[in-house]
Amino acid sequence: MVEHHIQIYDTMTRRKRRFKPLNPPTVTMYVCGPTVYGDPHIGNLRTFTLGDLIRRWLEHRGYLVKYVMNITDIEDKTIRDSGNAGKTLKEFTDYYTGVFFRGLDLLSVKRATAHPRATVYVPQMIEFIQTLMEMGVAYNAEDGVYFDIDKFPRYGELSGVDIGKVERTERVASDEYDKEDAQDFSLWKKATPEEIERGIYFESPWGRGRPGWHIECSVMSKELLGDTVDIHAGGEDLAFPHHENEVAQSETVTGKKFVRFWLHMRHLMIDGGKMSKSLGNYVSFDDILDKHTPDALRYLYIATHYRRPLNFTWGNMENAQNTLNRLENTLDLIENTMKGPDDNMDYGEREKKLLETVRAEKRGFVEDMDDDFDAPDALGHLHAINGAVNEYLTEPANKGVLREAADIYGELLGVLGLFEKRSAGGDEATERLIAMITDLREEQRKEKNYAFADLIRDRLAEAGVEIQDTADGTTWKLKS
Ligand code: AMP
Ligand code: ZN
């Protein structure tokens, strides 16, 4: 493992602390996943992309990251909207889970180690609630089972809500509620007649019903990552009540610290307000894709620190696209130069200066990323490398030297998850395999075995490779 000095800002202790996982080299990380009731907007996607950036950096530093992101497929909104759409809960949430993954794939957000669906863990949730009941911290009311927050003295510590000062209503059934209220929250909700009719319920010791939203994350985190996780992350709006409630439940049951580092991503804003589905002020991912590449959006996200709000404007988006294109032009330039003649074997001042700059800027990049994942500052170093390479390429290049500089440039772009699609499938082994297949097909054509030649063409197309017969032979390209 590489020696490092990663520092992470922890919401609970409200300061940056040196990061060391509980069981190195493993890092356990849980990110509260999406509620799959609609297309994710670019605010949601920011949170998940920044989670991915953090994971990639930890992996780059040699950690084995066990990364769990749940799919919230049963809570108030999924039930309500699937009903309105005339779909079963499963049809409805499966569809939006697919939409969500498509978004992640386009943004080069790596799949988590596990993406558990809440509905699959209901037996464990029931067991968890039973433990809370036996411990006397939960009670059974008319419409469900509630957690009694008076029984958890540290309630409010994470988010800083002072429960002495806030308005204290008795209890709340809804999964989401106002910042101003601290309330006993729902662990188990008894089924309504409509839910019974639609078959949306599970049998439990408290009758038919379903889990509350907060218990879902506590249980899936425990089941998949253990009692204590190194990092738990989510958007800033989740600190209260969602994460506060998770702490209360989990620490009561296990008697252990639930989370060692709490990370909260600030919101994506539009016109000075939070972008949100319920406010209707959102820009969808498809709106972006109409005009820009997914990598440009990823760049826009990365260029603002995760603990700062990002104000979305189309102008910013435009700038992100231009900057990204500039970074990509350098990749093209490098590739073309590497394919060109080998006419400079010098190792002179220009070469020395290039390598010194690139190595020093890489160290700067690493220091910034180690410091609470400061990607905006790290990008400054990346641009310095970009500038140095461009400058070097204004005159004939020593390919060995260029290779080293290009490798560092590519490595840092890779850590940021940029241009991943660019290299996909275009590697040497793929090129040789496709050349071999098209040669074999050519022989079949010479033998007038046209049906077989067509079959090869069709099968290649199925595999995403389009071929074309030209006067100069067969050419191919990957279908985008
Ligand atoms: P939801 O699907 O509403 O449960 O939200 C999924 C994730 O997106 C949560 O971590 C939220 O905190 C986060 N989120 C919601 N709105 C925004 C926003 N405007 N900017 C960034 N993240 C957000
Ligand atoms: Zn959660």
Coordinates of C-alpha atoms and ligand atoms in Angstrom, one line a residue:
M1 CA 0.0 0.0 0.0
V2 CA 1.2 3.5 -0.8
E3 CA 2.0 5.6 2.2
H4 CA -0.5 8.5 2.1
H5 CA -2.0 11.3 4.2
I6 CA -5.6 11.3 3.2
Q7 CA -7.7 13.7 5.2
I8 CA -11.4 13.7 5.2
Y9 CA -13.9 16.2 6.6
D10 CA -16.3 14.4 8.9
T11 CA -19.7 15.9 9.4
M12 CA -20.0 14.4 12.9
T13 CA -16.9 15.9 14.4
R14 CA -17.0 18.9 12.1
R15 CA -13.4 18.9 11.1
K16 CA -10.9 17.2 8.8
R17 CA -9.4 14.1 10.2
R18 CA -6.6 11.8 9.1
F19 CA -8.2 8.9 7.3
K20 CA -7.4 5.3 8.3
P21 CA -9.8 2.5 7.6
L22 CA -10.8 0.1 10.3
N23 CA -9.4 -2.9 8.5
P24 CA -6.9 -1.9 5.9
P25 CA -6.5 -2.4 3.0
T26 CA -10.3 -2.7 2.9
V27 CA -12.4 0.5 3.1
T28 CA -16.1 0.1 3.6
M29 CA -18.2 2.8 2.0
Y30 CA -22.0 3.2 1.9
V31 CA -23.7 5.8 -0.2
C32 CA -27.4 6.3 0.2
G33 CA -28.8 5.4 -3.2
P34 CA -31.6 6.8 -5.3
T35 CA -35.3 6.5 -4.8
V36 CA -36.4 4.9 -8.0
Y37 CA -39.6 6.8 -8.8
G38 CA -38.5 9.0 -11.7
D39 CA -35.7 10.0 -14.0
P40 CA -32.7 11.2 -11.8
H41 CA -32.0 14.9 -12.3
I42 CA -28.5 16.2 -12.6
G43 CA -28.5 17.1 -8.9
N44 CA -28.9 13.5 -7.8
L45 CA -26.3 12.5 -10.4
R46 CA -23.8 15.0 -9.0
T47 CA -23.9 13.3 -5.6
F48 CA -23.4 9.8 -7.1
T49 CA -20.6 11.0 -9.4
L50 CA -18.7 12.6 -6.6
G51 CA -19.1 9.4 -4.5
D52 CA -17.5 7.6 -7.5
L53 CA -14.7 10.1 -7.6
I54 CA -13.9 9.5 -3.9
R55 CA -14.1 5.8 -4.4
R56 CA -11.7 6.0 -7.3
W57 CA -9.2 8.0 -5.4
L58 CA -9.2 5.6 -2.5
E59 CA -8.6 2.8 -4.9
H60 CA -5.9 4.7 -6.6
R61 CA -4.2 4.9 -3.2
G62 CA -4.2 1.2 -2.9
Y63 CA -7.4 0.5 -0.9
L64 CA -9.9 -2.2 -1.7
V65 CA -13.1 -0.4 -1.6
K66 CA -16.2 -2.3 -0.7
Y67 CA -18.8 0.1 -2.0
V68 CA -22.5 -0.3 -1.4
M69 CA -25.2 1.9 -2.9
N70 CA -28.8 0.8 -2.1
I71 CA -31.8 1.2 -4.4
T72 CA -34.7 2.5 -2.4
D73 CA -37.6 0.7 -4.1
I74 CA -40.1 0.9 -1.4
E75 CA -41.1 4.1 0.3
D76 CA -43.9 6.7 0.1
K77 CA -43.1 8.0 -3.3
T78 CA -42.5 4.8 -5.2
I79 CA -45.8 3.4 -3.9
R80 CA -47.7 6.6 -4.7
D81 CA -46.3 7.1 -8.2
S82 CA -46.5 3.4 -9.3
G83 CA -50.1 3.5 -8.3
N84 CA -50.7 6.6 -10.4
A85 CA -49.0 5.0 -13.3
G86 CA -51.1 1.9 -13.0
K87 CA -48.1 -0.3 -12.6
T88 CA -47.0 -2.8 -10.0
L89 CA -44.4 -1.5 -7.6
K90 CA -41.9 -4.0 -9.1
E91 CA -42.5 -3.1 -12.7
F92 CA -42.3 0.6 -11.9
T93 CA -39.1 0.5 -9.8
D94 CA -37.4 -2.0 -12.1
Y95 CA -37.9 0.5 -14.9
Y96 CA -36.5 3.4 -13.0
T97 CA -33.6 1.4 -11.7
G98 CA -32.7 0.7 -15.3
V99 CA -32.9 4.4 -16.1
F100 CA -30.6 5.1 -13.2
F101 CA -28.0 2.6 -14.2
R102 CA -28.0 3.9 -17.7
G103 CA -27.2 7.4 -16.3
L104 CA -24.4 6.0 -14.2
D105 CA -22.9 4.1 -17.1
L106 CA -22.9 7.1 -19.3
L107 CA -21.2 9.2 -16.6
S108 CA -18.6 6.5 -16.1
V109 CA -19.7 5.9 -12.5
K110 CA -18.4 2.5 -11.7
R111 CA -21.0 0.0 -10.4
A112 CA -20.9 -0.5 -6.6
T113 CA -19.7 -3.8 -5.1
A114 CA -23.4 -4.3 -4.4
H115 CA -26.6 -2.4 -5.2
P116 CA -29.1 -3.9 -2.7
R117 CA -32.8 -3.3 -3.2
A118 CA -34.6 -2.6 0.0
T119 CA -37.4 -5.0 -0.7
V120 CA -34.9 -7.9 -0.6
Y121 CA -33.8 -7.2 2.9
V122 CA -37.2 -6.9 4.6
P123 CA -36.8 -10.1 6.8
Q124 CA -33.6 -8.6 8.3
M125 CA -35.3 -5.3 8.8
I126 CA -38.1 -7.0 10.7
E127 CA -35.5 -8.7 12.9
F128 CA -33.7 -5.3 13.5
I129 CA -37.0 -3.7 14.6
Q130 CA -37.8 -6.6 16.8
T131 CA -34.5 -6.0 18.6
L132 CA -35.3 -2.3 19.1
M133 CA -38.7 -3.4 20.5
E134 CA -37.1 -5.8 22.9
M135 CA -34.7 -3.1 24.0
G136 CA -37.6 -0.8 24.8
V137 CA -36.7 2.0 22.5
A138 CA -39.4 1.4 19.9
Y139 CA -43.2 1.2 20.4
N140 CA -46.1 -0.1 18.5
A141 CA -48.7 2.6 17.7
E142 CA -51.9 2.5 15.7
D143 CA -50.4 3.1 12.3
G144 CA -46.9 1.6 12.8
V145 CA -43.9 1.0 15.0
Y146 CA -41.9 4.1 16.0
F147 CA -38.4 4.8 17.4
D148 CA -38.5 6.8 20.6
I149 CA -35.9 9.4 20.1
D150 CA -35.8 10.3 23.8
K151 CA -34.2 7.0 24.4
F152 CA -31.1 8.0 22.3
P153 CA -29.3 10.7 24.2
R154 CA -27.0 11.6 21.4
Y155 CA -29.9 12.3 19.0
G156 CA -29.1 15.4 17.0
E157 CA -25.3 15.1 17.3
L158 CA -24.7 14.5 13.6
S159 CA -26.8 17.2 12.1
G160 CA -26.6 19.7 15.0
V161 CA -30.3 20.0 15.4
D162 CA -31.0 20.9 19.0
I163 CA -34.0 18.9 19.9
G164 CA -34.5 21.1 23.0
K165 CA -35.1 24.0 20.7
V166 CA -37.0 22.6 17.8
E167 CA -40.7 22.1 17.7
R168 CA -41.3 18.7 19.0
T169 CA -44.3 17.0 17.5
E170 CA -45.2 13.5 18.7
R171 CA -44.2 11.4 15.8
V172 CA -44.2 11.3 12.1
A173 CA -45.2 8.6 9.7
S174 CA -43.9 10.2 6.5
D175 CA -40.4 9.2 5.3
E176 CA -39.4 12.8 4.8
Y177 CA -40.1 15.7 7.1
D178 CA -39.0 19.2 7.9
K179 CA -35.7 20.2 9.3
E180 CA -37.4 22.1 12.1
D181 CA -39.0 19.1 13.6
A182 CA -37.4 16.3 15.6
Q183 CA -39.8 13.5 16.0
D184 CA -40.2 9.9 16.8
F185 CA -39.8 8.3 13.4
S186 CA -41.4 5.4 11.7
L187 CA -39.6 2.0 11.6
W188 CA -42.6 0.0 10.3
K189 CA -45.7 1.3 8.6
K190 CA -48.9 -0.7 8.8
A191 CA -50.4 -1.3 5.4
T192 CA -53.2 0.9 4.2
P193 CA -56.3 -0.6 2.5
E194 CA -54.9 0.5 -0.8
E195 CA -51.6 -1.2 -0.2
I196 CA -53.3 -4.4 0.9
E197 CA -55.3 -4.3 -2.3
R198 CA -52.2 -3.8 -4.5
G199 CA -50.3 -6.5 -2.6
I200 CA -47.7 -4.1 -1.3
Y201 CA -47.0 -5.4 2.1
F202 CA -45.0 -7.9 4.1
E203 CA -46.2 -10.0 7.1
S204 CA -44.6 -9.0 10.4
P205 CA -45.2 -9.4 14.1
W206 CA -47.0 -6.0 13.9
G207 CA -49.3 -7.1 11.1
R208 CA -49.0 -6.4 7.4
G209 CA -46.9 -3.5 6.4
R210 CA -43.6 -2.3 5.2
P211 CA -40.4 -0.8 6.5
G212 CA -39.8 2.9 6.9
W213 CA -37.1 4.5 4.7
H214 CA -34.5 5.1 7.5
I215 CA -34.4 1.5 8.7
E216 CA -33.6 0.4 5.2
C217 CA -30.1 1.9 5.1
S218 CA -29.2 0.9 8.6
V219 CA -30.0 -2.7 7.8
M220 CA -28.4 -3.0 4.4
S221 CA -25.3 -1.3 5.6
K222 CA -25.0 -3.7 8.6
E223 CA -25.8 -6.8 6.4
L224 CA -23.3 -6.0 3.7
L225 CA -20.6 -4.0 5.4
G226 CA -20.8 -4.9 9.1
D227 CA -21.7 -2.9 12.2
T228 CA -19.2 -0.1 11.6
V229 CA -18.4 1.4 8.2
D230 CA -15.5 3.6 7.4
I231 CA -17.4 6.1 5.2
H232 CA -21.1 6.8 4.9
A233 CA -22.1 9.4 2.3
G234 CA -25.1 11.2 0.8
G235 CA -26.4 14.5 -0.2
E236 CA -26.5 17.3 2.4
D237 CA -30.3 17.0 2.8
L238 CA -29.9 13.5 4.2
A239 CA -27.9 14.5 7.3
F240 CA -31.2 15.3 9.0
P241 CA -33.4 13.4 9.6
H242 CA -32.3 10.4 7.5
H243 CA -28.7 9.9 8.8
E244 CA -29.5 11.1 12.3
N245 CA -32.1 8.4 12.4
E246 CA -29.8 5.8 11.0
V247 CA -27.2 6.6 13.8
A248 CA -29.9 6.3 16.5
Q249 CA -31.2 2.9 15.3
S250 CA -27.8 1.4 14.4
E251 CA -25.9 2.4 17.5
T252 CA -28.7 1.4 19.7
V253 CA -28.8 -2.1 18.3
T254 CA -25.1 -2.8 18.0
G255 CA -23.7 -0.7 20.8
K256 CA -20.9 0.3 18.4
K257 CA -20.0 3.3 16.4
F258 CA -22.0 3.2 13.2
V259 CA -19.9 5.4 10.9
R260 CA -16.3 6.6 11.2
F261 CA -16.5 9.4 8.6
W262 CA -19.7 11.1 7.5
L263 CA -19.5 12.8 4.1
H264 CA -22.2 15.1 2.8
M265 CA -22.2 16.4 -0.7
R266 CA -23.6 19.9 -1.1
H267 CA -26.4 20.4 -3.5
L268 CA -26.5 21.3 -7.1
M269 CA -28.4 24.6 -7.3
I270 CA -30.3 26.4 -10.1
D271 CA -31.2 30.0 -9.9
G272 CA -29.9 30.1 -6.3
G273 CA -32.2 27.3 -5.1
K274 CA -31.9 23.6 -4.7
M275 CA -32.6 21.6 -7.8
S276 CA -35.4 19.2 -6.9
K277 CA -38.0 17.2 -8.5
S278 CA -40.8 18.4 -6.2
L279 CA -39.9 22.1 -7.0
G280 CA -40.1 21.3 -10.7
N281 CA -36.9 23.4 -11.4
Y282 CA -34.8 20.5 -12.6
V283 CA -32.7 19.9 -15.7
S284 CA -32.8 16.3 -16.7
F285 CA -29.8 14.2 -17.8
D286 CA -31.4 14.0 -21.3
D287 CA -31.6 17.8 -21.5
I288 CA -27.8 17.8 -21.1
L289 CA -27.2 14.9 -23.5
D290 CA -29.1 16.8 -26.2
K291 CA -26.3 19.3 -26.3
H292 CA -23.3 17.9 -24.5
T293 CA -21.3 14.8 -23.9
P294 CA -21.7 12.9 -20.6
D295 CA -18.0 13.5 -19.8
A296 CA -18.6 17.2 -20.0
L297 CA -21.2 16.9 -17.2
R298 CA -18.8 14.7 -15.2
Y299 CA -16.1 17.4 -15.7
L300 CA -18.6 20.1 -14.5
Y301 CA -19.3 18.1 -11.3
I302 CA -15.6 17.4 -10.6
A303 CA -14.6 21.0 -11.1
T304 CA -16.4 22.1 -7.9
H305 CA -15.5 20.7 -4.5
Y306 CA -18.0 18.2 -3.1
R307 CA -18.4 20.4 0.0
R308 CA -19.4 23.4 -2.1
P309 CA -22.7 24.0 -3.8
L310 CA -22.5 24.0 -7.6
N311 CA -24.7 26.5 -9.4
F312 CA -25.8 25.1 -12.7
T313 CA -26.0 27.4 -15.7
W314 CA -25.9 26.5 -19.4
G315 CA -22.9 28.8 -19.6
N316 CA -21.0 26.7 -17.1
M317 CA -21.9 23.6 -19.0
E318 CA -20.6 25.1 -22.2
N319 CA -17.3 26.0 -20.5
A320 CA -17.0 22.5 -19.1
Q321 CA -17.4 21.1 -22.6
N322 CA -14.8 23.4 -24.0
T323 CA -12.3 22.6 -21.3
L324 CA -12.9 18.9 -21.8
N325 CA -12.4 19.2 -25.6
R326 CA -9.1 20.9 -24.9
L327 CA -8.0 18.0 -22.7
E328 CA -9.1 15.5 -25.4
N329 CA -7.3 17.4 -28.2
T330 CA -4.1 16.7 -26.3
L331 CA -4.9 13.0 -26.3
D332 CA -5.4 13.1 -30.0
L333 CA -2.2 15.0 -30.5
I334 CA -0.2 12.5 -28.4
E335 CA -1.7 9.6 -30.4
N336 CA -0.9 11.1 -33.7
T337 CA 2.6 11.9 -32.7
M338 CA 3.2 8.3 -31.4
K339 CA 2.0 7.0 -34.8
G340 CA 4.4 9.4 -36.6
P341 CA 8.1 9.1 -37.5
D342 CA 10.7 8.5 -34.8
D343 CA 13.0 11.4 -35.6
N344 CA 13.9 12.8 -32.3
M345 CA 16.1 10.8 -29.9
D346 CA 17.3 13.9 -28.0
Y347 CA 17.2 14.1 -24.3
G348 CA 17.9 17.8 -23.9
E349 CA 16.5 20.8 -22.0
R350 CA 13.1 20.5 -23.5
E351 CA 12.8 16.9 -22.5
K352 CA 14.1 17.5 -19.1
K353 CA 11.7 20.4 -18.5
L354 CA 8.7 18.4 -19.7
L355 CA 9.4 15.5 -17.4
E356 CA 10.2 17.7 -14.4
T357 CA 7.0 19.7 -14.9
V358 CA 4.8 16.7 -15.3
R359 CA 6.2 14.9 -12.3
A360 CA 6.0 17.9 -10.0
E361 CA 2.4 18.6 -11.1
K362 CA 1.5 15.1 -10.5
R363 CA 2.7 15.4 -6.9
G364 CA 0.6 18.5 -6.6
F365 CA -2.4 16.7 -7.9
V366 CA -2.0 13.8 -5.4
E367 CA -1.6 16.2 -2.5
D368 CA -4.8 18.0 -3.4
M369 CA -6.8 14.8 -3.8
D370 CA -5.4 13.5 -0.5
D371 CA -6.7 16.7 1.1
D372 CA -10.4 15.9 1.4
F373 CA -10.6 15.1 -2.3
D374 CA -9.9 18.6 -3.6
A375 CA -10.5 17.9 -7.2
P376 CA -10.8 21.5 -8.3
D377 CA -7.3 22.2 -7.1
A378 CA -6.1 18.9 -8.5
L379 CA -7.5 19.9 -11.9
G380 CA -5.2 23.0 -11.9
H381 CA -2.2 20.6 -11.9
L382 CA -3.8 18.5 -14.6
H383 CA -4.1 21.6 -16.8
A384 CA -0.5 22.5 -16.1
I385 CA 0.5 19.0 -17.4
N386 CA -1.8 19.5 -20.4
G387 CA -0.1 22.8 -21.1
A388 CA 3.4 21.4 -20.8
V389 CA 2.6 18.5 -23.2
N390 CA 1.0 20.8 -25.8
E391 CA 4.0 23.1 -25.6
Y392 CA 6.4 20.1 -26.0
L393 CA 4.5 18.9 -29.0
T394 CA 5.0 22.2 -30.9
E395 CA 8.4 20.7 -32.0
P396 CA 9.4 17.1 -32.9
A397 CA 9.0 14.9 -29.9
N398 CA 11.2 12.2 -28.3
K399 CA 8.7 9.4 -28.2
G400 CA 10.1 7.8 -25.1
V401 CA 9.8 11.0 -23.1
L402 CA 6.4 11.8 -24.6
R403 CA 5.3 8.3 -23.5
E404 CA 6.2 8.9 -19.9
A405 CA 4.5 12.3 -19.8
A406 CA 1.4 10.9 -21.6
D407 CA 1.2 8.0 -19.2
I408 CA 1.0 10.3 -16.3
Y409 CA -1.5 12.5 -18.1
G410 CA -3.6 9.4 -18.9
E411 CA -3.3 8.1 -15.4
L412 CA -4.7 11.3 -13.8
L413 CA -7.5 11.5 -16.3
G414 CA -8.3 7.9 -15.5
V415 CA -8.5 8.6 -11.8
L416 CA -11.0 11.3 -12.5
G417 CA -13.0 8.9 -14.7
L418 CA -12.7 11.0 -17.8
F419 CA -12.4 9.7 -21.4
E420 CA -13.1 6.1 -20.3
K421 CA -15.3 5.4 -23.3
R422 CA -12.6 6.7 -25.6
S423 CA -10.3 3.7 -25.1
A424 CA -13.0 1.1 -24.8
G425 CA -12.6 -1.5 -27.4
G426 CA -9.9 0.3 -29.4
D427 CA -7.0 -1.5 -27.9
E428 CA -4.5 -3.5 -29.8
A429 CA -5.9 -7.0 -29.1
T430 CA -9.3 -5.9 -30.3
E431 CA -7.8 -4.4 -33.5
R432 CA -6.0 -7.7 -34.2
L433 CA -9.0 -9.9 -33.5
I434 CA -11.3 -7.8 -35.8
A435 CA -8.6 -7.8 -38.5
M436 CA -8.4 -11.6 -38.3
I437 CA -12.2 -12.0 -38.5
T438 CA -12.5 -9.6 -41.5
D439 CA -9.7 -11.5 -43.3
L440 CA -11.5 -14.8 -42.8
R441 CA -14.6 -13.2 -44.1
E442 CA -12.7 -11.9 -47.1
E443 CA -11.6 -15.5 -47.9
Q444 CA -15.2 -16.7 -47.7
R445 CA -16.2 -14.0 -50.2
K446 CA -13.5 -15.0 -52.6
E447 CA -14.9 -18.6 -52.4
K448 CA -18.3 -17.0 -53.2
N449 CA -19.6 -18.2 -49.8
Y450 CA -21.7 -15.0 -49.6
A451 CA -24.2 -16.3 -47.1
F452 CA -21.5 -17.2 -44.6
A453 CA -19.7 -13.8 -45.2
D454 CA -23.0 -12.0 -44.5
L455 CA -23.5 -14.1 -41.3
I456 CA -20.0 -13.0 -40.1
R457 CA -21.0 -9.4 -40.8
D458 CA -24.3 -9.7 -38.9
R459 CA -22.6 -11.3 -35.9
L460 CA -20.0 -8.6 -35.8
A461 CA -22.8 -6.0 -35.9
E462 CA -24.5 -7.8 -32.9
A463 CA -21.2 -7.5 -31.1
G464 CA -21.1 -3.7 -31.8
V465 CA -18.7 -3.7 -34.7
E466 CA -19.8 -2.3 -38.0
I467 CA -17.9 -3.3 -41.1
Q468 CA -17.9 -1.8 -44.6
D469 CA -16.5 -3.2 -47.8
T470 CA -14.6 -0.6 -49.8
A471 CA -12.4 -0.6 -52.8
D472 CA -9.3 -0.7 -50.5
G473 CA -10.6 -3.6 -48.5
T474 CA -12.8 -3.9 -45.4
T475 CA -12.9 -1.1 -42.8
W476 CA -14.6 -1.3 -39.4
K477 CA -15.7 0.9 -36.6
L478 CA -17.3 0.5 -33.2
K479 CA -20.9 1.4 -33.1
S480 CA -21.5 4.3 -30.8
Ligands
AMP1 P1 -33.4 10.8 -3.8 O1 -33.5 10.0 -5.0 O2 -34.3 11.9 -3.7 O3 -33.4 9.9 -2.5 O4 -31.9 11.4 -3.8 C1 -30.8 10.7 -4.2 C2 -29.6 11.5 -3.7 O5 -29.5 12.7 -4.4 C3 -29.5 11.8 -2.2 O6 -28.2 11.6 -1.8 C4 -29.8 13.3 -2.2 O7 -29.2 13.9 -1.1 C5 -29.2 13.8 -3.5 N1 -29.8 15.0 -4.0 C6 -31.1 15.4 -4.0 N2 -31.2 16.7 -4.6 C7 -29.9 17.1 -4.9 C8 -29.4 18.2 -5.5 N3 -30.1 19.3 -5.9 N4 -28.0 18.3 -5.6 C9 -27.2 17.2 -5.2 N5 -27.7 16.1 -4.7 C10 -29.0 16.0 -4.5
ZN2 ZN -29.8 6.1 3.4

